[in-house]
Amino acid sequence: HDSPMQIEIIADITCPWCFVGLKRLRIALEQRHEVPTTILWRPFLLNPDLQNGTIDRLPYLSRMFGSESRIQQFYEAIDSAGLTTGIPFSPDVDFTPSSINAHRLISLAKSTGQHAQVAEEIFYAYFVDGRDIADIGVLSAIAAETGMDSSSVQTFLSSDEARDSVFEENARIHRLGINGVPSFVIANNHVVSGAQEVQTLVHILDFATRTEGLGADGPAMTTTMLSHGVGMP
């Protein structure tokens, strides 16, 4: 069976665990480079009410975690996960941007098959360089860096095009019962929740590769749950 195995990434661009999850998936796929795959990005909104602009990150984290010590634990866990995946998380990022425009840019990049690369560049811009990825100018510059045409990107983002579809897709994902990110759907069958370790992802890829050819008689939806990193801001 030669058709590529589809891997859906359900993620929000303002979620550091999603960045870690994407990097770990990339490493796992490199270890299984003989398996042809296509990656599809599915937008998830951690802050659907934040339609534009940014909010201060500390009050937001306080609402999520409740205490200083838990915020500290969150930062330490993220930093150490970043070290093992090659992400130098910046300690200076003090705002949480709306991710709607970022999701729209990623959807635009689908037509050229670049959306996973564009998503990774946006993650880097926000978490490493501290750039405001709600800003259309910033996103247009990132698009240009990945070889997209920045003026057509600017025009697209300045319109309302594909805005509704981000909300529709987010609602559809919630209806499927997926409430935490990152989540991965591998070969339409295997739902993986959380920023799993590389080796776990490799095992799941191997399992999916073995069972993929079984068609209608294959396994029912397999769910691998891990609370670590789910729904983190």
mmCIF file of N, CA and C in Angstrom, residues 98-228:
data_model
loop_
_atom_site.group_PDB
_atom_site.id
_atom_site.type_symbol
_atom_site.label_atom_id
_atom_site.label_comp_id
_atom_site.label_asym_id
_atom_site.label_seq_id
_atom_site.Cartn_x
_atom_site.Cartn_y
_atom_site.Cartn_z
ATOM 1 N N SER A 98 -3.705 36.366 19.944
ATOM 2 C CA SER A 98 -4.767 35.652 19.246
ATOM 3 C C SER A 98 -4.100 34.797 18.172
ATOM 4 N N SER A 99 -4.567 33.563 17.998
ATOM 5 C CA SER A 99 -3.916 32.677 17.019
ATOM 6 C C SER A 99 -4.718 32.546 15.723
ATOM 7 N N ILE A 100 -5.808 33.310 15.604
ATOM 8 C CA ILE A 100 -6.697 33.131 14.439
ATOM 9 C C ILE A 100 -5.975 33.435 13.128
ATOM 10 N N ASN A 101 -5.260 34.560 13.063
ATOM 11 C CA ASN A 101 -4.549 34.893 11.822
ATOM 12 C C ASN A 101 -3.458 33.881 11.501
ATOM 13 N N ALA A 102 -2.791 33.379 12.536
ATOM 14 C CA ALA A 102 -1.755 32.352 12.323
ATOM 15 C C ALA A 102 -2.372 31.090 11.716
ATOM 16 N N HIS A 103 -3.518 30.674 12.263
ATOM 17 C CA HIS A 103 -4.211 29.501 11.704
ATOM 18 C C HIS A 103 -4.625 29.756 10.254
ATOM 19 N N ARG A 104 -5.047 30.976 9.961
ATOM 20 C CA ARG A 104 -5.447 31.302 8.580
ATOM 21 C C ARG A 104 -4.256 31.218 7.635
ATOM 22 N N LEU A 105 -3.104 31.716 8.085
ATOM 23 C CA LEU A 105 -1.898 31.642 7.253
ATOM 24 C C LEU A 105 -1.515 30.185 7.000
ATOM 25 N N ILE A 106 -1.604 29.358 8.038
ATOM 26 C CA ILE A 106 -1.270 27.934 7.879
ATOM 27 C C ILE A 106 -2.221 27.287 6.865
ATOM 28 N N SER A 107 -3.512 27.651 6.930
ATOM 29 C CA SER A 107 -4.472 27.071 5.975
ATOM 30 C C SER A 107 -4.156 27.506 4.546
ATOM 31 N N LEU A 108 -3.677 28.742 4.395
ATOM 32 C CA LEU A 108 -3.298 29.245 3.067
ATOM 33 C C LEU A 108 -2.093 28.457 2.529
ATOM 34 N N ALA A 109 -1.199 28.078 3.423
ATOM 35 C CA ALA A 109 0.015 27.351 3.014
ATOM 36 C C ALA A 109 -0.270 25.900 2.629
ATOM 37 N N LYS A 110 -1.499 25.416 2.944
ATOM 38 C CA LYS A 110 -1.863 24.041 2.584
ATOM 39 C C LYS A 110 -1.784 23.808 1.088
ATOM 40 N N SER A 111 -2.154 24.839 0.318
ATOM 41 C CA SER A 111 -2.222 24.661 -1.137
ATOM 42 C C SER A 111 -0.855 24.317 -1.723
ATOM 43 N N THR A 112 0.213 24.745 -1.069
ATOM 44 C CA THR A 112 1.561 24.420 -1.561
ATOM 45 C C THR A 112 2.204 23.309 -0.720
ATOM 46 N N GLY A 113 1.408 22.727 0.194
ATOM 47 C CA GLY A 113 1.922 21.630 1.016
ATOM 48 C C GLY A 113 2.952 22.056 2.045
ATOM 49 N N GLN A 114 2.977 23.362 2.343
ATOM 50 C CA GLN A 114 4.010 23.886 3.251
ATOM 51 C C GLN A 114 3.501 24.130 4.660
ATOM 52 N N HIS A 115 2.259 23.728 4.939
ATOM 53 C CA HIS A 115 1.643 24.224 6.175
ATOM 54 C C HIS A 115 2.356 23.769 7.448
ATOM 55 N N ALA A 116 2.927 22.536 7.460
ATOM 56 C CA ALA A 116 3.633 22.099 8.671
ATOM 57 C C ALA A 116 4.896 22.940 8.881
ATOM 58 N N GLN A 117 5.571 23.265 7.775
ATOM 59 C CA GLN A 117 6.781 24.098 7.854
ATOM 60 C C GLN A 117 6.423 25.518 8.314
ATOM 61 N N VAL A 118 5.336 26.060 7.751
ATOM 62 C CA VAL A 118 4.906 27.412 8.134
ATOM 63 C C VAL A 118 4.502 27.437 9.613
ATOM 64 N N ALA A 119 3.786 26.394 10.053
ATOM 65 C CA ALA A 119 3.392 26.305 11.467
ATOM 66 C C ALA A 119 4.635 26.320 12.360
ATOM 67 N N GLU A 120 5.655 25.559 11.971
ATOM 68 C CA GLU A 120 6.876 25.498 12.771
ATOM 69 C C GLU A 120 7.566 26.864 12.825
ATOM 70 N N GLU A 121 7.589 27.562 11.686
ATOM 71 C CA GLU A 121 8.204 28.899 11.649
ATOM 72 C C GLU A 121 7.449 29.884 12.548
ATOM 73 N N ILE A 122 6.118 29.767 12.582
ATOM 74 C CA ILE A 122 5.316 30.664 13.431
ATOM 75 C C ILE A 122 5.581 30.349 14.911
ATOM 76 N N PHE A 123 5.657 29.050 15.237
ATOM 77 C CA PHE A 123 6.016 28.648 16.606
ATOM 78 C C PHE A 123 7.349 29.284 17.022
ATOM 79 N N TYR A 124 8.365 29.140 16.150
ATOM 80 C CA TYR A 124 9.688 29.712 16.453
ATOM 81 C C TYR A 124 9.589 31.225 16.655
ATOM 82 N N ALA A 125 8.853 31.889 15.749
ATOM 83 C CA ALA A 125 8.752 33.354 15.805
ATOM 84 C C ALA A 125 8.192 33.792 17.161
ATOM 85 N N TYR A 126 7.187 33.072 17.647
ATOM 86 C CA TYR A 126 6.552 33.464 18.909
ATOM 87 C C TYR A 126 7.364 33.018 20.128
ATOM 88 N N PHE A 127 7.657 31.719 20.214
ATOM 89 C CA PHE A 127 8.228 31.178 21.454
ATOM 90 C C PHE A 127 9.730 31.414 21.606
ATOM 91 N N VAL A 128 10.432 31.578 20.491
ATOM 92 C CA VAL A 128 11.884 31.760 20.564
ATOM 93 C C VAL A 128 12.251 33.237 20.375
ATOM 94 N N ASP A 129 11.635 33.872 19.365
ATOM 95 C CA ASP A 129 11.982 35.262 19.037
ATOM 96 C C ASP A 129 11.059 36.291 19.683
ATOM 97 N N GLY A 130 9.956 35.836 20.293
ATOM 98 C CA GLY A 130 9.042 36.759 20.977
ATOM 99 C C GLY A 130 8.332 37.725 20.048
ATOM 100 N N ARG A 131 8.108 37.311 18.782
ATOM 101 C CA ARG A 131 7.409 38.194 17.835
ATOM 102 C C ARG A 131 5.892 38.060 18.024
ATOM 103 N N ASP A 132 5.168 39.129 17.714
ATOM 104 C CA ASP A 132 3.709 39.142 17.891
ATOM 105 C C ASP A 132 3.047 38.499 16.682
ATOM 106 N N ILE A 133 2.701 37.222 16.821
ATOM 107 C CA ILE A 133 2.163 36.463 15.681
ATOM 108 C C ILE A 133 0.661 36.677 15.469
ATOM 109 N N ALA A 134 0.073 37.639 16.204
ATOM 110 C CA ALA A 134 -1.293 38.057 15.866
ATOM 111 C C ALA A 134 -1.223 39.132 14.780
ATOM 112 N N ASP A 135 -0.037 39.737 14.631
ATOM 113 C CA ASP A 135 0.153 40.889 13.750
ATOM 114 C C ASP A 135 0.319 40.446 12.285
ATOM 115 N N ILE A 136 -0.470 41.055 11.404
ATOM 116 C CA ILE A 136 -0.477 40.664 9.989
ATOM 117 C C ILE A 136 0.887 40.916 9.333
ATOM 118 N N GLY A 137 1.541 42.033 9.699
ATOM 119 C CA GLY A 137 2.865 42.331 9.155
ATOM 120 C C GLY A 137 3.894 41.276 9.536
ATOM 121 N N VAL A 138 3.849 40.839 10.799
ATOM 122 C CA VAL A 138 4.768 39.805 11.285
ATOM 123 C C VAL A 138 4.517 38.494 10.531
ATOM 124 N N LEU A 139 3.242 38.127 10.391
ATOM 125 C CA LEU A 139 2.904 36.876 9.696
ATOM 126 C C LEU A 139 3.304 36.931 8.224
ATOM 127 N N SER A 140 3.126 38.099 7.587
ATOM 128 C CA SER A 140 3.509 38.241 6.178
ATOM 129 C C SER A 140 5.015 38.070 6.013
ATOM 130 N N ALA A 141 5.776 38.604 6.979
ATOM 131 C CA ALA A 141 7.241 38.453 6.950
ATOM 132 C C ALA A 141 7.640 36.983 7.116
ATOM 133 N N ILE A 142 6.965 36.277 8.035
ATOM 134 C CA ILE A 142 7.245 34.847 8.233
ATOM 135 C C ILE A 142 6.925 34.076 6.955
ATOM 136 N N ALA A 143 5.800 34.438 6.315
ATOM 137 C CA ALA A 143 5.402 33.786 5.061
ATOM 138 C C ALA A 143 6.481 33.968 4.004
ATOM 139 N N ALA A 144 7.011 35.187 3.915
ATOM 140 C CA ALA A 144 8.061 35.488 2.933
ATOM 141 C C ALA A 144 9.305 34.638 3.215
ATOM 142 N N GLU A 145 9.615 34.469 4.505
ATOM 143 C CA GLU A 145 10.788 33.662 4.886
ATOM 144 C C GLU A 145 10.645 32.204 4.450
ATOM 145 N N THR A 146 9.405 31.740 4.309
ATOM 146 C CA THR A 146 9.191 30.352 3.881
ATOM 147 C C THR A 146 8.924 30.268 2.385
ATOM 148 N N GLY A 147 9.118 31.380 1.673
ATOM 149 C CA GLY A 147 8.995 31.347 0.215
ATOM 150 C C GLY A 147 7.609 31.691 -0.323
ATOM 151 N N MET A 148 6.682 32.084 0.562
ATOM 152 C CA MET A 148 5.365 32.509 0.088
ATOM 153 C C MET A 148 5.443 33.976 -0.351
ATOM 154 N N ASP A 149 4.461 34.404 -1.123
ATOM 155 C CA ASP A 149 4.450 35.789 -1.599
ATOM 156 C C ASP A 149 3.845 36.693 -0.526
ATOM 157 N N SER A 150 4.666 37.583 0.045
ATOM 158 C CA SER A 150 4.212 38.310 1.233
ATOM 159 C C SER A 150 3.081 39.285 0.926
ATOM 160 N N SER A 151 3.061 39.875 -0.274
ATOM 161 C CA SER A 151 1.990 40.848 -0.537
ATOM 162 C C SER A 151 0.636 40.149 -0.699
ATOM 163 N N SER A 152 0.614 38.971 -1.338
ATOM 164 C CA SER A 152 -0.673 38.269 -1.438
ATOM 165 C C SER A 152 -1.107 37.721 -0.077
ATOM 166 N N VAL A 153 -0.134 37.363 0.760
ATOM 167 C CA VAL A 153 -0.452 36.929 2.131
ATOM 168 C C VAL A 153 -1.063 38.091 2.922
ATOM 169 N N GLN A 154 -0.446 39.265 2.773
ATOM 170 C CA GLN A 154 -0.949 40.460 3.458
ATOM 171 C C GLN A 154 -2.393 40.768 3.046
ATOM 172 N N THR A 155 -2.660 40.673 1.741
ATOM 173 C CA THR A 155 -4.015 40.913 1.220
ATOM 174 C C THR A 155 -5.006 39.902 1.801
ATOM 175 N N PHE A 156 -4.591 38.639 1.791
ATOM 176 C CA PHE A 156 -5.429 37.549 2.309
ATOM 177 C C PHE A 156 -5.743 37.765 3.795
ATOM 178 N N LEU A 157 -4.707 38.067 4.590
ATOM 179 C CA LEU A 157 -4.903 38.221 6.035
ATOM 180 C C LEU A 157 -5.675 39.495 6.379
ATOM 181 N N SER A 158 -5.579 40.510 5.506
ATOM 182 C CA SER A 158 -6.322 41.758 5.752
ATOM 183 C C SER A 158 -7.805 41.596 5.471
ATOM 184 N N SER A 159 -8.159 40.551 4.710
ATOM 185 C CA SER A 159 -9.570 40.271 4.449
ATOM 186 C C SER A 159 -10.106 39.376 5.568
ATOM 187 N N ASP A 160 -11.363 38.934 5.433
ATOM 188 C CA ASP A 160 -11.922 37.989 6.413
ATOM 189 C C ASP A 160 -11.895 36.569 5.881
ATOM 190 N N GLU A 161 -11.226 36.381 4.761
ATOM 191 C CA GLU A 161 -11.212 35.072 4.114
ATOM 192 C C GLU A 161 -10.670 33.996 5.061
ATOM 193 N N ALA A 162 -11.352 32.846 5.072
ATOM 194 C CA ALA A 162 -10.936 31.656 5.849
ATOM 195 C C ALA A 162 -11.017 31.860 7.363
ATOM 196 N N ARG A 163 -11.565 33.014 7.795
ATOM 197 C CA ARG A 163 -11.691 33.257 9.236
ATOM 198 C C ARG A 163 -12.750 32.341 9.847
ATOM 199 N N ASP A 164 -13.928 32.291 9.176
ATOM 200 C CA ASP A 164 -15.015 31.442 9.684
ATOM 201 C C ASP A 164 -14.599 29.980 9.745
ATOM 202 N N SER A 165 -13.812 29.557 8.755
ATOM 203 C CA SER A 165 -13.468 28.132 8.703
ATOM 204 C C SER A 165 -12.587 27.717 9.884
ATOM 205 N N VAL A 166 -11.803 28.657 10.434
ATOM 206 C CA VAL A 166 -11.008 28.349 11.632
ATOM 207 C C VAL A 166 -11.947 28.026 12.802
ATOM 208 N N PHE A 167 -12.989 28.856 12.964
ATOM 209 C CA PHE A 167 -13.949 28.630 14.056
ATOM 210 C C PHE A 167 -14.753 27.349 13.818
ATOM 211 N N GLU A 168 -15.117 27.103 12.554
ATOM 212 C CA GLU A 168 -15.890 25.893 12.229
ATOM 213 C C GLU A 168 -15.077 24.639 12.521
ATOM 214 N N GLU A 169 -13.811 24.670 12.119
ATOM 215 C CA GLU A 169 -12.934 23.521 12.333
ATOM 216 C C GLU A 169 -12.703 23.298 13.831
ATOM 217 N N ASN A 170 -12.489 24.377 14.577
ATOM 218 C CA ASN A 170 -12.319 24.296 16.024
ATOM 219 C C ASN A 170 -13.559 23.665 16.679
ATOM 220 N N ALA A 171 -14.738 24.092 16.235
ATOM 221 C CA ALA A 171 -15.994 23.539 16.783
ATOM 222 C C ALA A 171 -16.125 22.049 16.436
ATOM 223 N N ARG A 172 -15.747 21.698 15.210
ATOM 224 C CA ARG A 172 -15.841 20.299 14.764
ATOM 225 C C ARG A 172 -14.943 19.404 15.619
ATOM 226 N N ILE A 173 -13.743 19.894 15.920
ATOM 227 C CA ILE A 173 -12.787 19.120 16.726
ATOM 228 C C ILE A 173 -13.336 18.912 18.138
ATOM 229 N N HIS A 174 -13.943 19.962 18.710
ATOM 230 C CA HIS A 174 -14.557 19.811 20.041
ATOM 231 C C HIS A 174 -15.709 18.806 20.009
ATOM 232 N N ARG A 175 -16.480 18.821 18.912
ATOM 233 C CA ARG A 175 -17.594 17.858 18.797
ATOM 234 C C ARG A 175 -17.087 16.415 18.741
ATOM 235 N N LEU A 176 -15.871 16.226 18.220
ATOM 236 C CA LEU A 176 -15.274 14.888 18.181
ATOM 237 C C LEU A 176 -14.811 14.444 19.572
ATOM 238 N N GLY A 177 -14.894 15.377 20.547
ATOM 239 C CA GLY A 177 -14.511 15.049 21.920
ATOM 240 C C GLY A 177 -13.052 15.324 22.226
ATOM 241 N N ILE A 178 -12.383 16.041 21.317
ATOM 242 C CA ILE A 178 -10.973 16.387 21.550
ATOM 243 C C ILE A 178 -10.932 17.761 22.208
ATOM 244 N N ASN A 179 -10.538 17.791 23.480
ATOM 245 C CA ASN A 179 -10.562 19.046 24.240
ATOM 246 C C ASN A 179 -9.184 19.504 24.697
ATOM 247 N N GLY A 180 -8.158 18.746 24.365
ATOM 248 C CA GLY A 180 -6.794 19.101 24.771
ATOM 249 C C GLY A 180 -5.844 19.043 23.597
ATOM 250 N N VAL A 181 -4.823 19.875 23.647
ATOM 251 C CA VAL A 181 -3.834 19.875 22.578
ATOM 252 C C VAL A 181 -2.422 19.771 23.160
ATOM 253 N N PRO A 182 -1.460 19.232 22.373
ATOM 254 C CA PRO A 182 -1.653 18.713 21.021
ATOM 255 C C PRO A 182 -2.352 17.354 21.026
ATOM 256 N N SER A 183 -3.076 17.078 19.943
ATOM 257 C CA SER A 183 -3.581 15.732 19.683
ATOM 258 C C SER A 183 -3.202 15.383 18.249
ATOM 259 N N PHE A 184 -2.999 14.107 18.008
ATOM 260 C CA PHE A 184 -2.658 13.640 16.662
ATOM 261 C C PHE A 184 -3.645 12.549 16.276
ATOM 262 N N VAL A 185 -4.111 12.592 15.024
ATOM 263 C CA VAL A 185 -4.919 11.494 14.499
ATOM 264 C C VAL A 185 -4.081 10.846 13.393
ATOM 265 N N ILE A 186 -3.706 9.600 13.613
ATOM 266 C CA ILE A 186 -2.820 8.901 12.688
ATOM 267 C C ILE A 186 -3.631 7.883 11.891
ATOM 268 N N ALA A 187 -3.563 8.026 10.567
ATOM 269 C CA ALA A 187 -4.253 7.119 9.635
ATOM 270 C C ALA A 187 -5.760 7.035 9.918
ATOM 271 N N ASN A 188 -6.344 8.159 10.320
ATOM 272 C CA ASN A 188 -7.787 8.260 10.607
ATOM 273 C C ASN A 188 -8.257 7.359 11.734
ATOM 274 N N ASN A 189 -7.352 6.685 12.402
ATOM 275 C CA ASN A 189 -7.754 5.603 13.296
ATOM 276 C C ASN A 189 -7.240 5.740 14.711
ATOM 277 N N HIS A 190 -6.065 6.303 14.854
ATOM 278 C CA HIS A 190 -5.377 6.268 16.145
ATOM 279 C C HIS A 190 -5.263 7.695 16.681
ATOM 280 N N VAL A 191 -5.936 7.970 17.786
ATOM 281 C CA VAL A 191 -5.899 9.309 18.370
ATOM 282 C C VAL A 191 -4.882 9.320 19.505
ATOM 283 N N VAL A 192 -3.926 10.221 19.390
ATOM 284 C CA VAL A 192 -2.862 10.330 20.387
ATOM 285 C C VAL A 192 -2.998 11.702 21.044
ATOM 286 N N SER A 193 -3.130 11.728 22.361
ATOM 287 C CA SER A 193 -3.285 13.004 23.060
ATOM 288 C C SER A 193 -2.041 13.334 23.859
ATOM 289 N N GLY A 194 -1.623 14.579 23.776
ATOM 290 C CA GLY A 194 -0.481 15.033 24.559
ATOM 291 C C GLY A 194 0.804 15.031 23.756
ATOM 292 N N ALA A 195 1.802 15.767 24.274
ATOM 293 C CA ALA A 195 3.106 15.846 23.620
ATOM 294 C C ALA A 195 3.904 14.602 23.996
ATOM 295 N N GLN A 196 3.589 13.495 23.310
ATOM 296 C CA GLN A 196 4.201 12.205 23.638
ATOM 297 C C GLN A 196 5.693 12.201 23.349
ATOM 298 N N GLU A 197 6.401 11.323 24.041
ATOM 299 C CA GLU A 197 7.838 11.141 23.776
ATOM 300 C C GLU A 197 8.024 10.575 22.363
ATOM 301 N N VAL A 198 9.189 10.864 21.780
ATOM 302 C CA VAL A 198 9.491 10.422 20.411
ATOM 303 C C VAL A 198 9.294 8.915 20.264
ATOM 304 N N GLN A 199 9.819 8.149 21.234
ATOM 305 C CA GLN A 199 9.767 6.691 21.119
ATOM 306 C C GLN A 199 8.329 6.180 21.114
ATOM 307 N N THR A 200 7.465 6.829 21.895
ATOM 308 C CA THR A 200 6.042 6.454 21.912
ATOM 309 C C THR A 200 5.423 6.701 20.543
ATOM 310 N N LEU A 201 5.750 7.851 19.954
ATOM 311 C CA LEU A 201 5.220 8.169 18.620
ATOM 312 C C LEU A 201 5.718 7.166 17.582
ATOM 313 N N VAL A 202 6.976 6.769 17.688
ATOM 314 C CA VAL A 202 7.533 5.776 16.753
ATOM 315 C C VAL A 202 6.757 4.457 16.880
ATOM 316 N N HIS A 203 6.473 4.023 18.114
ATOM 317 C CA HIS A 203 5.712 2.777 18.323
ATOM 318 C C HIS A 203 4.320 2.887 17.711
ATOM 319 N N ILE A 204 3.677 4.057 17.888
ATOM 320 C CA ILE A 204 2.323 4.240 17.349
ATOM 321 C C ILE A 204 2.365 4.251 15.817
ATOM 322 N N LEU A 205 3.376 4.897 15.245
ATOM 323 C CA LEU A 205 3.551 4.882 13.777
ATOM 324 C C LEU A 205 3.725 3.446 13.277
ATOM 325 N N ASP A 206 4.540 2.652 13.988
ATOM 326 C CA ASP A 206 4.764 1.256 13.599
ATOM 327 C C ASP A 206 3.460 0.465 13.676
ATOM 328 N N PHE A 207 2.715 0.688 14.762
ATOM 329 C CA PHE A 207 1.435 -0.014 14.940
ATOM 330 C C PHE A 207 0.468 0.361 13.816
ATOM 331 N N ALA A 208 0.399 1.680 13.512
ATOM 332 C CA ALA A 208 -0.500 2.152 12.452
ATOM 333 C C ALA A 208 -0.085 1.588 11.101
ATOM 334 N N THR A 209 1.219 1.495 10.860
ATOM 335 C CA THR A 209 1.720 0.955 9.593
ATOM 336 C C THR A 209 1.322 -0.515 9.448
ATOM 337 N N ARG A 210 1.422 -1.271 10.550
ATOM 338 C CA ARG A 210 1.066 -2.700 10.514
ATOM 339 C C ARG A 210 -0.428 -2.898 10.287
ATOM 340 N N THR A 211 -1.253 -2.073 10.918
ATOM 341 C CA THR A 211 -2.701 -2.306 10.900
ATOM 342 C C THR A 211 -3.410 -1.544 9.790
ATOM 343 N N GLU A 212 -2.705 -0.582 9.191
ATOM 344 C CA GLU A 212 -3.291 0.282 8.163
ATOM 345 C C GLU A 212 -3.932 -0.495 7.029
ATOM 346 N N GLY A 213 -3.262 -1.545 6.575
ATOM 347 C CA GLY A 213 -3.734 -2.276 5.404
ATOM 348 C C GLY A 213 -4.962 -3.127 5.665
ATOM 349 N N LEU A 214 -5.436 -3.161 6.919
ATOM 350 C CA LEU A 214 -6.535 -4.071 7.257
ATOM 351 C C LEU A 214 -7.901 -3.558 6.829
ATOM 352 N N GLY A 215 -7.973 -2.275 6.440
ATOM 353 C CA GLY A 215 -9.236 -1.722 5.951
ATOM 354 C C GLY A 215 -10.345 -1.820 6.967
ATOM 355 N N ALA A 216 -11.526 -2.250 6.490
ATOM 356 C CA ALA A 216 -12.728 -2.249 7.330
ATOM 357 C C ALA A 216 -12.614 -3.213 8.508
ATOM 358 N N ASP A 217 -11.731 -4.215 8.368
ATOM 359 C CA ASP A 217 -11.598 -5.182 9.458
ATOM 360 C C ASP A 217 -10.518 -4.779 10.457
ATOM 361 N N GLY A 218 -9.976 -3.589 10.248
ATOM 362 C CA GLY A 218 -8.885 -3.121 11.108
ATOM 363 C C GLY A 218 -9.379 -2.763 12.491
ATOM 364 N N PRO A 219 -8.491 -2.244 13.307
ATOM 365 C CA PRO A 219 -8.870 -1.936 14.687
ATOM 366 C C PRO A 219 -9.838 -0.764 14.741
ATOM 367 N N ALA A 220 -10.643 -0.761 15.763
ATOM 368 C CA ALA A 220 -11.472 0.426 16.007
ATOM 369 C C ALA A 220 -10.534 1.557 16.409
ATOM 370 N N MET A 221 -11.078 2.749 16.516
ATOM 371 C CA MET A 221 -10.263 3.909 16.891
ATOM 372 C C MET A 221 -9.495 3.621 18.170
ATOM 373 N N THR A 222 -8.188 3.685 18.096
ATOM 374 C CA THR A 222 -7.334 3.453 19.262
ATOM 375 C C THR A 222 -7.010 4.793 19.887
ATOM 376 N N THR A 223 -7.234 4.920 21.164
ATOM 377 C CA THR A 223 -6.935 6.197 21.815
ATOM 378 C C THR A 223 -5.809 6.010 22.815
ATOM 379 N N THR A 224 -4.756 6.782 22.633
ATOM 380 C CA THR A 224 -3.646 6.767 23.583
ATOM 381 C C THR A 224 -3.698 8.081 24.344
ATOM 382 N N MET A 225 -4.057 8.007 25.588
ATOM 383 C CA MET A 225 -4.216 9.239 26.366
ATOM 384 C C MET A 225 -2.990 9.463 27.241
ATOM 385 N N LEU A 226 -2.591 10.699 27.305
ATOM 386 C CA LEU A 226 -1.532 11.080 28.230
ATOM 387 C C LEU A 226 -1.853 12.487 28.657
ATOM 388 N N SER A 227 -2.025 12.694 29.965
ATOM 389 C CA SER A 227 -2.479 14.016 30.395
ATOM 390 C C SER A 227 -1.375 15.054 30.277
ATOM 391 N N HIS A 228 -0.116 14.602 30.259
ATOM 392 C CA HIS A 228 1.030 15.514 30.238
ATOM 393 C C HIS A 228 0.964 16.446 29.032
#
